[in-house]
Short mmCIF file of C-alpha atoms in Angstrom, two decimals:
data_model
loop_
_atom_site.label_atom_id
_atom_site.label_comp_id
_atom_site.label_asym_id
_atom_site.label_seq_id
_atom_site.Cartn_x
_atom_site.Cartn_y
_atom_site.Cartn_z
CA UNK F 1 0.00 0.00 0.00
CA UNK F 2 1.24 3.69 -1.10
CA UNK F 3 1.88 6.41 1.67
CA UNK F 4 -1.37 8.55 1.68
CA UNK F 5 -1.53 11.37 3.46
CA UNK F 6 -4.21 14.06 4.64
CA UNK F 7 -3.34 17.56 5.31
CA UNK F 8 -6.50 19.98 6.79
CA UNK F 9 -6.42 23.61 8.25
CA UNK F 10 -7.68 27.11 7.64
CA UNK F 11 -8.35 29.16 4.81
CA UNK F 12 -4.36 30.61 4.56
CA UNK F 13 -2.89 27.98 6.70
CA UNK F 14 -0.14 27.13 4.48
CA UNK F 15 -1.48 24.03 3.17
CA UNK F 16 -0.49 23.82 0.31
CA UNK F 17 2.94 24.89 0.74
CA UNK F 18 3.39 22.16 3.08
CA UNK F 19 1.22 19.64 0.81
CA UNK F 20 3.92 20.46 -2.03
CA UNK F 21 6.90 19.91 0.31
CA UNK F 22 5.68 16.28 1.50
CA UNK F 23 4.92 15.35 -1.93
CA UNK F 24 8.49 16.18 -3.38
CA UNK F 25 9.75 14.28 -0.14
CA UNK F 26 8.08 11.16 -2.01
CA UNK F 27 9.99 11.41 -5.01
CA UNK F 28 11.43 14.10 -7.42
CA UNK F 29 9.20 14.62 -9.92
CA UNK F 30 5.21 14.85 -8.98
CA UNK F 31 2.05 15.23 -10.38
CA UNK F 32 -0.27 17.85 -9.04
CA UNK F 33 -4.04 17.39 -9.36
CA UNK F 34 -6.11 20.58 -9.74
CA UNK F 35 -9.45 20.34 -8.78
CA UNK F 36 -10.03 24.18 -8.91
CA UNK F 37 -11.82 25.96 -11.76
CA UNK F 38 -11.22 29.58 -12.19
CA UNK F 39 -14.87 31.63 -12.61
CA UNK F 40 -13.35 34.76 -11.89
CA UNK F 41 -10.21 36.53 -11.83
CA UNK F 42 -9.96 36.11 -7.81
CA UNK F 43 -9.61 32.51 -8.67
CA UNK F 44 -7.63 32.60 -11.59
CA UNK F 45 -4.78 35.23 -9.72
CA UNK F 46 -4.73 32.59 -7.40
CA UNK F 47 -4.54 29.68 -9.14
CA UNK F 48 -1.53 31.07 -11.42
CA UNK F 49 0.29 31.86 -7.91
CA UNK F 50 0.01 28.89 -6.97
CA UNK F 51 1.13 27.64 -10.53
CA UNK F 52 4.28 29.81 -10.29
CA UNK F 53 5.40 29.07 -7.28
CA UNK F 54 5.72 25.08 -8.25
CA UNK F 55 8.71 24.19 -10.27
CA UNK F 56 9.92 22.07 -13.30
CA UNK F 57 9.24 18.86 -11.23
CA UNK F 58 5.67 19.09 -11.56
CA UNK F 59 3.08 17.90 -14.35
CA UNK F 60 -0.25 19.17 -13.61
CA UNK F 61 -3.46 17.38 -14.40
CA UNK F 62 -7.17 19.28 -14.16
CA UNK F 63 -9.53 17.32 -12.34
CA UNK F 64 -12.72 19.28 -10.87
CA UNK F 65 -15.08 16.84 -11.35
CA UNK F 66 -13.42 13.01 -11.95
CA UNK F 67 -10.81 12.84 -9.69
CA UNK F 68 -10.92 9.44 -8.68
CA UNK F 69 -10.65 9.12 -12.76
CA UNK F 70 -7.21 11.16 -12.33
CA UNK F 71 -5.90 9.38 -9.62
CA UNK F 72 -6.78 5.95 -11.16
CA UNK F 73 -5.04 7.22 -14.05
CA UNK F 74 -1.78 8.92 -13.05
CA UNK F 75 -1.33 5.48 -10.36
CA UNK F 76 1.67 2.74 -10.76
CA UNK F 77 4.06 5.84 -12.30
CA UNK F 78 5.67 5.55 -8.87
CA UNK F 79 4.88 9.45 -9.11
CA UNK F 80 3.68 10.59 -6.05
CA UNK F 81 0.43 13.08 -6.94
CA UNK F 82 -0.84 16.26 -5.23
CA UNK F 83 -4.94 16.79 -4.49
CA UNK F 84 -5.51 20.14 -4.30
CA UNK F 85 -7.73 20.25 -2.92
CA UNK F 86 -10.89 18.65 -1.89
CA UNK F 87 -13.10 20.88 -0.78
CA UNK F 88 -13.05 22.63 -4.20
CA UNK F 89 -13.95 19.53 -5.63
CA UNK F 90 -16.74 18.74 -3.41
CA UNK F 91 -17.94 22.62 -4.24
CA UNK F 92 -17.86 21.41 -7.72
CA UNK F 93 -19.66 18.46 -7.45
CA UNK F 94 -22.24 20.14 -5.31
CA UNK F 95 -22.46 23.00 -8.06
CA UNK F 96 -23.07 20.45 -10.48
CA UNK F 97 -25.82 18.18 -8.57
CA UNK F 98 -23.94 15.34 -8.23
CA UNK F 99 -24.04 13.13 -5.29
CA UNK F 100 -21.46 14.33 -3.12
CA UNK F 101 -21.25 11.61 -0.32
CA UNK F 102 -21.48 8.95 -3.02
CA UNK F 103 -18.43 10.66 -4.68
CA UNK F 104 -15.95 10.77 -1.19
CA UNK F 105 -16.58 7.13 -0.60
CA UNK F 106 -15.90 5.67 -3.87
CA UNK F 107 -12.42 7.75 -3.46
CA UNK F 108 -12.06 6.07 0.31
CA UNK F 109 -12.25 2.92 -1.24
CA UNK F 110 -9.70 4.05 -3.68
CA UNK F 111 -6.79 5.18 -1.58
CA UNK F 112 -5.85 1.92 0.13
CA UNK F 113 -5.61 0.23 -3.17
CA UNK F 114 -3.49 2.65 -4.84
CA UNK F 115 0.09 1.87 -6.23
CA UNK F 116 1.49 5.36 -6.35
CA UNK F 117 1.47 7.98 -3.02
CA UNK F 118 -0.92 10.41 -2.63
CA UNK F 119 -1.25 13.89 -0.89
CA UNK F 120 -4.45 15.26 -0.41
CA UNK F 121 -5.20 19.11 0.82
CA UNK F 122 -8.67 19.79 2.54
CA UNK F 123 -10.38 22.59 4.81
CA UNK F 124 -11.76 23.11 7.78
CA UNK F 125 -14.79 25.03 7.04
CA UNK F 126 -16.83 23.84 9.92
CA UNK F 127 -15.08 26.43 12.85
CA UNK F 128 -17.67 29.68 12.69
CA UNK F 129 -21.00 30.09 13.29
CA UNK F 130 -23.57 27.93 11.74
CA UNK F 131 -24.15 29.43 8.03
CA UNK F 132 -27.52 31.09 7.62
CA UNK F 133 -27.38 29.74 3.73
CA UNK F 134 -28.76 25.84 3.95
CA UNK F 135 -26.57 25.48 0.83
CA UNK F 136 -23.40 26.81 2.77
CA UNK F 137 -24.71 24.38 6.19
CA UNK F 138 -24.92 20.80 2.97
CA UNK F 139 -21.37 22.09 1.92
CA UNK F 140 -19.52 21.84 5.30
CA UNK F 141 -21.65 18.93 5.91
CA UNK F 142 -20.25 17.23 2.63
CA UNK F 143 -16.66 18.40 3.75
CA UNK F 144 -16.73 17.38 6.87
CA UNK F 145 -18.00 13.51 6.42
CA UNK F 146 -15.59 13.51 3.20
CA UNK F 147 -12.45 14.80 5.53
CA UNK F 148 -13.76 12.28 7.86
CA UNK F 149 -13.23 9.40 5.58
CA UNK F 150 -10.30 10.19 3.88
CA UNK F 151 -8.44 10.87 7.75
CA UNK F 152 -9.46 7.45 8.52
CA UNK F 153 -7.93 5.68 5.80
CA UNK F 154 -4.96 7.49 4.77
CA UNK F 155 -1.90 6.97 6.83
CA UNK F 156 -1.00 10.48 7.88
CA UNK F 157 -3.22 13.25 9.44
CA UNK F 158 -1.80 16.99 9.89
CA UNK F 159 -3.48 19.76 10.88
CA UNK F 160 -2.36 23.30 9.53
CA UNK F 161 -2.24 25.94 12.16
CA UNK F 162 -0.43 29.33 10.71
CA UNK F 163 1.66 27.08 8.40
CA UNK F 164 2.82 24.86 11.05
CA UNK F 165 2.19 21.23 10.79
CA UNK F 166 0.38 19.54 14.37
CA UNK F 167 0.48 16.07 13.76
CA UNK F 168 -3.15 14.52 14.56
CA UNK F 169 -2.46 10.96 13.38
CA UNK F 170 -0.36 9.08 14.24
CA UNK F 171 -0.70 9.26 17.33
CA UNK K 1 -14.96 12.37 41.63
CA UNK K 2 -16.16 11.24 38.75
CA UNK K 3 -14.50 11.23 35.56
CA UNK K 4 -15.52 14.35 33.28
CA UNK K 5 -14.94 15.04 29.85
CA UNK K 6 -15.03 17.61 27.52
CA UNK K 7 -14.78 17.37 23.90
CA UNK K 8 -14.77 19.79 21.27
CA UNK K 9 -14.36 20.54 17.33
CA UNK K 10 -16.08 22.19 14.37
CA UNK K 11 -19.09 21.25 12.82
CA UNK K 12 -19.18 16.91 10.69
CA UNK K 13 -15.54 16.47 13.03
CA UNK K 14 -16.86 13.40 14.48
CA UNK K 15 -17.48 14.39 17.83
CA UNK K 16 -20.52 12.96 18.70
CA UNK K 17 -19.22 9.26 17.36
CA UNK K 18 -16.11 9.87 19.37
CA UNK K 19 -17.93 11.21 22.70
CA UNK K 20 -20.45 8.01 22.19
CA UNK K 21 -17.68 5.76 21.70
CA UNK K 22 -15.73 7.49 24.76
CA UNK K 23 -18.81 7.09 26.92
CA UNK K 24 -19.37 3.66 26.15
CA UNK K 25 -15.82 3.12 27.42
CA UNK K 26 -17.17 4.33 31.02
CA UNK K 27 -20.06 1.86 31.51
CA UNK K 28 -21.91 -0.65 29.47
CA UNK K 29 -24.74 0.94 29.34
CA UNK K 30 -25.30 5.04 29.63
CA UNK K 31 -27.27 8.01 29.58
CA UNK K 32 -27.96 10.46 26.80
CA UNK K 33 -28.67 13.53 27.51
CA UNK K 34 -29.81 15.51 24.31
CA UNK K 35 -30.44 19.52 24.39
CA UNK K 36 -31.86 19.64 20.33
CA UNK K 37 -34.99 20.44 19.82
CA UNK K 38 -36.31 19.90 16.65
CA UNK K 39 -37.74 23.25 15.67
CA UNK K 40 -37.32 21.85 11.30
CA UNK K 41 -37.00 18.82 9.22
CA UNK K 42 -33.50 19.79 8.28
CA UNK K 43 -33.23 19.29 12.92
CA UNK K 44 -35.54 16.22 13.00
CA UNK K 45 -32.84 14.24 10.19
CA UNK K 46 -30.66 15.12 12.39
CA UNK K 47 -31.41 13.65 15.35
CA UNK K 48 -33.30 10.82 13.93
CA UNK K 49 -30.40 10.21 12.44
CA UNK K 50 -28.16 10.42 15.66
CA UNK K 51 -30.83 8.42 17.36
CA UNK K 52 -30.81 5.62 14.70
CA UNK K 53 -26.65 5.33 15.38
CA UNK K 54 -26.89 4.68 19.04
CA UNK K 55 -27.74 1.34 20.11
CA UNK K 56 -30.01 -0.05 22.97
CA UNK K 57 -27.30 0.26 25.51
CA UNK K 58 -28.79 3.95 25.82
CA UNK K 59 -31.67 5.64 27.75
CA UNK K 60 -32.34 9.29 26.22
CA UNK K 61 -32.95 11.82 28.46
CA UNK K 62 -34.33 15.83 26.63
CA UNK K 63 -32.77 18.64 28.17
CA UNK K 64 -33.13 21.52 26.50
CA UNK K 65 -32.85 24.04 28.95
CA UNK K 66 -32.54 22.65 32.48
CA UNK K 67 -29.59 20.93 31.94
CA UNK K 68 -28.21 20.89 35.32
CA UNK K 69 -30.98 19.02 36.42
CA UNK K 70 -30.89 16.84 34.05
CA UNK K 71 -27.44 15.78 35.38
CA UNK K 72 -28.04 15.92 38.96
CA UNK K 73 -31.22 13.89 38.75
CA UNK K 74 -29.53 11.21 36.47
CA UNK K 75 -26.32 11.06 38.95
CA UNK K 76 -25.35 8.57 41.51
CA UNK K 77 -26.54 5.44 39.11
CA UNK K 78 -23.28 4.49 38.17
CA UNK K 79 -23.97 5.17 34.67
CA UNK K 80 -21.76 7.62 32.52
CA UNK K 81 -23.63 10.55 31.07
CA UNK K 82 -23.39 12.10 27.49
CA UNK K 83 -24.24 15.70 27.18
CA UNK K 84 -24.86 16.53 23.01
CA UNK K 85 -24.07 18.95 23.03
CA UNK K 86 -23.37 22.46 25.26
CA UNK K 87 -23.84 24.39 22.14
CA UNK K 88 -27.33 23.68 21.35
CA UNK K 89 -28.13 24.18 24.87
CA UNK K 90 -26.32 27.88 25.35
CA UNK K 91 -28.60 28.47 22.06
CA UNK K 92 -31.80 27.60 23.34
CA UNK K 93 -30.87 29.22 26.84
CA UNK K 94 -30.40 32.15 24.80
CA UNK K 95 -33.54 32.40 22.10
CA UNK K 96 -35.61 32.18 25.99
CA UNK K 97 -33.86 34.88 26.67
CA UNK K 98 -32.01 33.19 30.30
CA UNK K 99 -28.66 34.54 31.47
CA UNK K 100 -26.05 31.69 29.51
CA UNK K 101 -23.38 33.33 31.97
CA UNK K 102 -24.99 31.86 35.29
CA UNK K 103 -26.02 28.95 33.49
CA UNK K 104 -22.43 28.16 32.52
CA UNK K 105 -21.18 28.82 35.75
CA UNK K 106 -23.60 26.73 37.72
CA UNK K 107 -22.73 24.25 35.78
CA UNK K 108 -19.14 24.03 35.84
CA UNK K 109 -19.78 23.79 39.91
CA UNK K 110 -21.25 21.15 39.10
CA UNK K 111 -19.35 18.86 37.70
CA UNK K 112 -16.50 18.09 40.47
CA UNK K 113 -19.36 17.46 42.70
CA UNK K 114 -20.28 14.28 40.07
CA UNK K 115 -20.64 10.89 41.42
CA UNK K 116 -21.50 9.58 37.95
CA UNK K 117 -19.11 10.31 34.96
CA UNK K 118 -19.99 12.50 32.06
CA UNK K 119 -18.66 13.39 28.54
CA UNK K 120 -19.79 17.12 26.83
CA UNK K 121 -19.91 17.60 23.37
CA UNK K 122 -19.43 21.34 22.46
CA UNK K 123 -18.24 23.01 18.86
CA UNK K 124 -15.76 25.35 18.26
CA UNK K 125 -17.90 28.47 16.50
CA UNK K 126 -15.55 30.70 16.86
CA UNK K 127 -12.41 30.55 14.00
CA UNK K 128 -14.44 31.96 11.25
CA UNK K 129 -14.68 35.40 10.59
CA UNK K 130 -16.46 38.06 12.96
CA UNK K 131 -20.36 37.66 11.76
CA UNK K 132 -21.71 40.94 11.11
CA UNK K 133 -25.01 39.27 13.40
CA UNK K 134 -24.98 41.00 17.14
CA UNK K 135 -26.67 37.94 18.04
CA UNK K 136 -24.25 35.47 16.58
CA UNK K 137 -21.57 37.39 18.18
CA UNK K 138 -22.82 37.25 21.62
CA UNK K 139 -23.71 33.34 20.96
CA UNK K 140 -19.67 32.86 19.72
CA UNK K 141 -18.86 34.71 23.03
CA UNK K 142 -20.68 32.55 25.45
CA UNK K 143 -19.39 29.53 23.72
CA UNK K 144 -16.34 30.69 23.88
CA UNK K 145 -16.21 31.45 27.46
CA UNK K 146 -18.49 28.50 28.36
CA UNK K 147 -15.74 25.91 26.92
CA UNK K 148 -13.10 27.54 28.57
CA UNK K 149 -14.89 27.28 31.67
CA UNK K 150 -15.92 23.80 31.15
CA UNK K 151 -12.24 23.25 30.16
CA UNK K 152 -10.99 24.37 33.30
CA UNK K 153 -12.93 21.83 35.82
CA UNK K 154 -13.18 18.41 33.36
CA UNK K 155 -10.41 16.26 33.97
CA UNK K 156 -9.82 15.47 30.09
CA UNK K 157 -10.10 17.56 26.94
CA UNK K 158 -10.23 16.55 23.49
CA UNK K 159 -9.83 18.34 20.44
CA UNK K 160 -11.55 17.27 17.23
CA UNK K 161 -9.98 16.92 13.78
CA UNK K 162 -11.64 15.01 11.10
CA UNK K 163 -12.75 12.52 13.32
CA UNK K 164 -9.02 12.16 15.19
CA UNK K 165 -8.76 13.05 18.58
CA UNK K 166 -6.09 15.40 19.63
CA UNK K 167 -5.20 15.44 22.97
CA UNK K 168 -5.37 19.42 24.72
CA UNK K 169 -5.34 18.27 28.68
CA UNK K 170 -4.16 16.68 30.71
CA UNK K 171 -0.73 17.42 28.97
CA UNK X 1 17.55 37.47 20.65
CA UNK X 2 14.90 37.81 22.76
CA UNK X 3 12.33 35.64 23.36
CA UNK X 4 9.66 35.81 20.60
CA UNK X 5 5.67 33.96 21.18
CA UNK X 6 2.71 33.36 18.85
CA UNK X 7 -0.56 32.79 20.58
CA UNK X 8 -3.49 31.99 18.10
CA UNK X 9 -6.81 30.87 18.25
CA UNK X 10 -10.14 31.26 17.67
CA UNK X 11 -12.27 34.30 19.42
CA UNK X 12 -12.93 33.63 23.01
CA UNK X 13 -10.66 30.84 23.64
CA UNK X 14 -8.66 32.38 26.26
CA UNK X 15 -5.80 33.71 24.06
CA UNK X 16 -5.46 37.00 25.79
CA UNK X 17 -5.52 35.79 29.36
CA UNK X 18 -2.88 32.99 28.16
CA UNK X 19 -0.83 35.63 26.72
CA UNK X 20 -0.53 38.17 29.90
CA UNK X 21 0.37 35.07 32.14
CA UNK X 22 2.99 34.29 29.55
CA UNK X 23 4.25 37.74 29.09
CA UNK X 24 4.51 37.92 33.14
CA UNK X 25 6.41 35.12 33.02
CA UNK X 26 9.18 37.04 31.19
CA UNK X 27 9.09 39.91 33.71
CA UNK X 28 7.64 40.88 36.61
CA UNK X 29 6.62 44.41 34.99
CA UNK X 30 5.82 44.09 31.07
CA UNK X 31 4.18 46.80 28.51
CA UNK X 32 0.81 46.20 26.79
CA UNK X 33 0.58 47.19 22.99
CA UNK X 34 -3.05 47.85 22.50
CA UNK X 35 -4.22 47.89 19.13
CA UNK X 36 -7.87 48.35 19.41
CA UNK X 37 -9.44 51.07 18.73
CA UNK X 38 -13.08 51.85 20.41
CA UNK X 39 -15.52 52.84 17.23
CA UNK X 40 -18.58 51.10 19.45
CA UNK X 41 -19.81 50.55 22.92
CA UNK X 42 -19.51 46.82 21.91
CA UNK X 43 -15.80 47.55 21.42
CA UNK X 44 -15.24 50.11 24.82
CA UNK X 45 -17.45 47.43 26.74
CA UNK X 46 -14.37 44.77 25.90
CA UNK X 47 -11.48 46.74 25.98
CA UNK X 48 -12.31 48.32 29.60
CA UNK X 49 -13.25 44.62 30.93
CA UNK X 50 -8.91 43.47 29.55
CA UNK X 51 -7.85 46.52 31.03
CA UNK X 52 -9.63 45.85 34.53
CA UNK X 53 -8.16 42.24 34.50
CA UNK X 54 -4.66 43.47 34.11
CA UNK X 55 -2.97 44.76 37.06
CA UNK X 56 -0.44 47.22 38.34
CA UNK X 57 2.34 45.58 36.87
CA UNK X 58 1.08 46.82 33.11
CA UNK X 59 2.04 49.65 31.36
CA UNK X 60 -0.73 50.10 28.05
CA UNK X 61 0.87 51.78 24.79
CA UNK X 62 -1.76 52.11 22.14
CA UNK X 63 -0.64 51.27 18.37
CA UNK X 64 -3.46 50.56 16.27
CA UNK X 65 -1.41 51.42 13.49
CA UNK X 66 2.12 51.83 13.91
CA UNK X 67 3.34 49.03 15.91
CA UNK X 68 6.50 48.30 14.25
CA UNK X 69 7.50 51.77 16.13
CA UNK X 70 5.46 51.06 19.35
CA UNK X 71 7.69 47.74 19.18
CA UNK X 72 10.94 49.31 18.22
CA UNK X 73 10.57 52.38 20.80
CA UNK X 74 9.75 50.16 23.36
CA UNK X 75 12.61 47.70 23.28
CA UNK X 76 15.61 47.49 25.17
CA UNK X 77 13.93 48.55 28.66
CA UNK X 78 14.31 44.78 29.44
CA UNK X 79 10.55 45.01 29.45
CA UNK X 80 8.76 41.95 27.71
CA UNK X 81 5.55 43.68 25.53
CA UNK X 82 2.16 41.46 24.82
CA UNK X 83 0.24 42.49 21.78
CA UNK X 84 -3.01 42.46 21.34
CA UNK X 85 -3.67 41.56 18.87
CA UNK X 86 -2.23 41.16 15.35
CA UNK X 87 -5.97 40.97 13.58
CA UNK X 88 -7.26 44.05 15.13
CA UNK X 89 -3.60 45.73 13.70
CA UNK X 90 -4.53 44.62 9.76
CA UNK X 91 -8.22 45.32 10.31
CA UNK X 92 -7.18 49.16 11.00
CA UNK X 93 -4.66 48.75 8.50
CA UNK X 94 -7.32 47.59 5.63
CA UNK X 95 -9.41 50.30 6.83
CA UNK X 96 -6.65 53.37 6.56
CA UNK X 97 -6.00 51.65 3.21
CA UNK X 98 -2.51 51.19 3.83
CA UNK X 99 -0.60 48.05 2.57
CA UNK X 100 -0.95 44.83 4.94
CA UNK X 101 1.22 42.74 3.27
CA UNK X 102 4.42 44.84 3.41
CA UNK X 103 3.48 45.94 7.61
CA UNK X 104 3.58 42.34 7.70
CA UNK X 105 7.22 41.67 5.97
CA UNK X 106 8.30 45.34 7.69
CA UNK X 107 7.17 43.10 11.38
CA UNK X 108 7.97 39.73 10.98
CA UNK X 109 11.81 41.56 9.46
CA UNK X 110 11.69 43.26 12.91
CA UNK X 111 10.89 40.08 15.86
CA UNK X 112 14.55 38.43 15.70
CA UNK X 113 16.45 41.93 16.15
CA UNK X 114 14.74 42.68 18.99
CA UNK X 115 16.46 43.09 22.11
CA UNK X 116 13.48 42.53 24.66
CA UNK X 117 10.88 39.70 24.67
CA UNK X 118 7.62 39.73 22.93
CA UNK X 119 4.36 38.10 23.05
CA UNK X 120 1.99 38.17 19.77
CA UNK X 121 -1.93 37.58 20.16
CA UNK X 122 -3.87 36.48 17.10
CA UNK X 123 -6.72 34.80 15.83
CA UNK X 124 -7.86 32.27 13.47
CA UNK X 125 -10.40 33.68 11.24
CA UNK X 126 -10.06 30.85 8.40
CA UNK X 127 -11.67 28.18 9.25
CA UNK X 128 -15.30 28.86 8.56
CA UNK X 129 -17.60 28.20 5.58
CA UNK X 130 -15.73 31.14 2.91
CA UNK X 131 -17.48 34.46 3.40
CA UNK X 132 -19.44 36.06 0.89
CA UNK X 133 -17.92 39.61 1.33
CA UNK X 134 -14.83 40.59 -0.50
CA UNK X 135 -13.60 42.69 1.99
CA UNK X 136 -13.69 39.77 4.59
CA UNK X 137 -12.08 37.43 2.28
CA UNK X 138 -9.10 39.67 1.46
CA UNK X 139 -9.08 40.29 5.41
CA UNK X 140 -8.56 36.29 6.37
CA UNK X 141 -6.23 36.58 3.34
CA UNK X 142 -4.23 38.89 5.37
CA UNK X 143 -4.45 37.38 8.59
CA UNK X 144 -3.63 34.14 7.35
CA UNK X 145 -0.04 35.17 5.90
CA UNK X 146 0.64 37.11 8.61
CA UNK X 147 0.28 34.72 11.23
CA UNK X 148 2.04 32.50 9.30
CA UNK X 149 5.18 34.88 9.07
CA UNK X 150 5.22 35.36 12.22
CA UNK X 151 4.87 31.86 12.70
CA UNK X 152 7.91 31.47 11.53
CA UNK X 153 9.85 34.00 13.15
CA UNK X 154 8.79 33.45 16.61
CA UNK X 155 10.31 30.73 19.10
CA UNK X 156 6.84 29.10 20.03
CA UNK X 157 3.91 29.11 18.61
CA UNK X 158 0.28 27.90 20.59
CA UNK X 159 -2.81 27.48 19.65
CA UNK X 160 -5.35 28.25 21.85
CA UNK X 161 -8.67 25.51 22.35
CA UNK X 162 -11.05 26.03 24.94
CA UNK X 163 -8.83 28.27 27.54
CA UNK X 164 -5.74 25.69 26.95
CA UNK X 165 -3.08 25.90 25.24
CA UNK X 166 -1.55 23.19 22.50
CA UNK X 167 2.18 23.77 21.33
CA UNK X 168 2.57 23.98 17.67
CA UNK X 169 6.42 25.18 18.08
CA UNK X 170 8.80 24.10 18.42
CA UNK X 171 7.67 20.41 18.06
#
């Protein structure tokens, strides 16, 4: 079984920044999995930031809706692949009606049969006050349950706190 | 005394599995002492659903509002109590318009005066950004200070993440 | 170098009570940098119930702008300094329309040169569902990259949960 690894935290937590590190600890070359769209140029500055800052050593791969598709397909390269991340991709698959919890346990089931290592960057969302939008309350509902399932298969479990890792599992 | 614990976390973190599970690890059988009330459907699946989880090892006790009661009349059995969750209660103390501050106090005395353990649920509501809401603001506050105080006098504190339990006291 | 301490959390977890016992523990006398600023009774209401809790021993400097100079004027009295806090410092900053992001480098550039300890309160504002409002999403922006360069500047970083503290650094 491949390392797998979960890495969760706040909006600005430096998740991904530590995401990327851990990945290039699991080989030299990597393949980073985008699961963001860009619908406006807020997303699209960021999403070419994040772009720069990654070097050579990456191949990335677009995956906002079929990403158990992408990891299926990039696996056995021995290339260890980046999720980033998987709250976007549960926003996605909520945007486009499709069932969400479905969706996060067919990729459970995935992970401990993959050949290849795997990173994968979520968010706490669930740490303010109860959303008065119901569609805001399903969405941290949906990444909640999905964070839930992929901490309790993957191997590793840190939590982000001001770009710090605190190791939660483990333990 | 007693054993008392507190555990805490965002919203879908698994709490309420891991505060049944930690309960269940106190006695065979136990008490649950629920402060929802179902005022919509989207409340009702909720619990209904919580309900349907737990098995017939527990006797559910409603508490909405006179929680210390609840606790004191249900002590001295020998069976380990399960408080979901201190949230829902400071919410419904507040919409009847009852002084959460004396509440939370009277309650923390309380608990070192146990004969029966007990394990609290509570959420963490306040990470997110300050809600423009008066009301949600003073509802973040007495969580806030409610947790802390609850912190102070249980003998074990848990914190949340993704379903892991990190350890905050003793440490 | 001087001793140098993160404290973050979520609102009403007991950061600010944490962080005068810790800056107390540095010297029996030590200098409060206050960076709120009272625009509401809301706001007077919690700044005169901080001040009341501190004692004798604490001398209040008020910065809610400039407190790379409140930090470099104070130093070198062999006075440790708490401030509180680093969000209420951006917020006036976004507000005055100045430039968060280099106050941030200009700060984080200043912590290891000083001569005299310091104590940093902040908050975690990124880990609820993402807010609607521009302005608040550029704001946990903000917050979010500076606590995490200060994160990496200072000697320890905790994170606040319920009234206790967790060590993040060093680990």
């Amino acid at each position: 079984m491949a390392k797998s690894i979960l890495i969760t935290g706040g909006a600005r937590s430096g998740k991904s920044l530590l995401a990327e590190r851990m990945t290039l600890g699991l080989g030299a070359q990597a393949i980073y999995i985008a699961t963001a769209e860009a619908f406006d140029t807020e997303m699209e500055d960021r999403i070419a930031r994040h772009r720069a800052r990654r070097g050579p050593e990456w191949v990335t791969v677009n995956a906002p809706l079929d990403l158990v598709g992408a990891l299926a397909d990039s696996d056995g390269q021995g290339l260890p692949r980046l999720v980033d991340c998987l709250t976007l991709w549960l926003s996605n698959l909520m945007l486009g009606e499709q069932d969400c919890e479905s969706a996060a346990a067919e990729l459970a089931d995935l992970v401990p049969r993959l050949a290849s290592p795997v990173v994968f960057v979520t968010n706490e969302v669930g740490s303010g006050i109860v959303p008065e939008n119901a569609l805001a309350r399903a969405f941290r509902d949906a990444a909640g349950l999905t964070n839930q399932r992929l901490a309790q298969t993957c191997d590793e479990v840190w939590f982000c706190v001001s770009g710090l890792p605190l190791k939660v599992k483990p333990q």
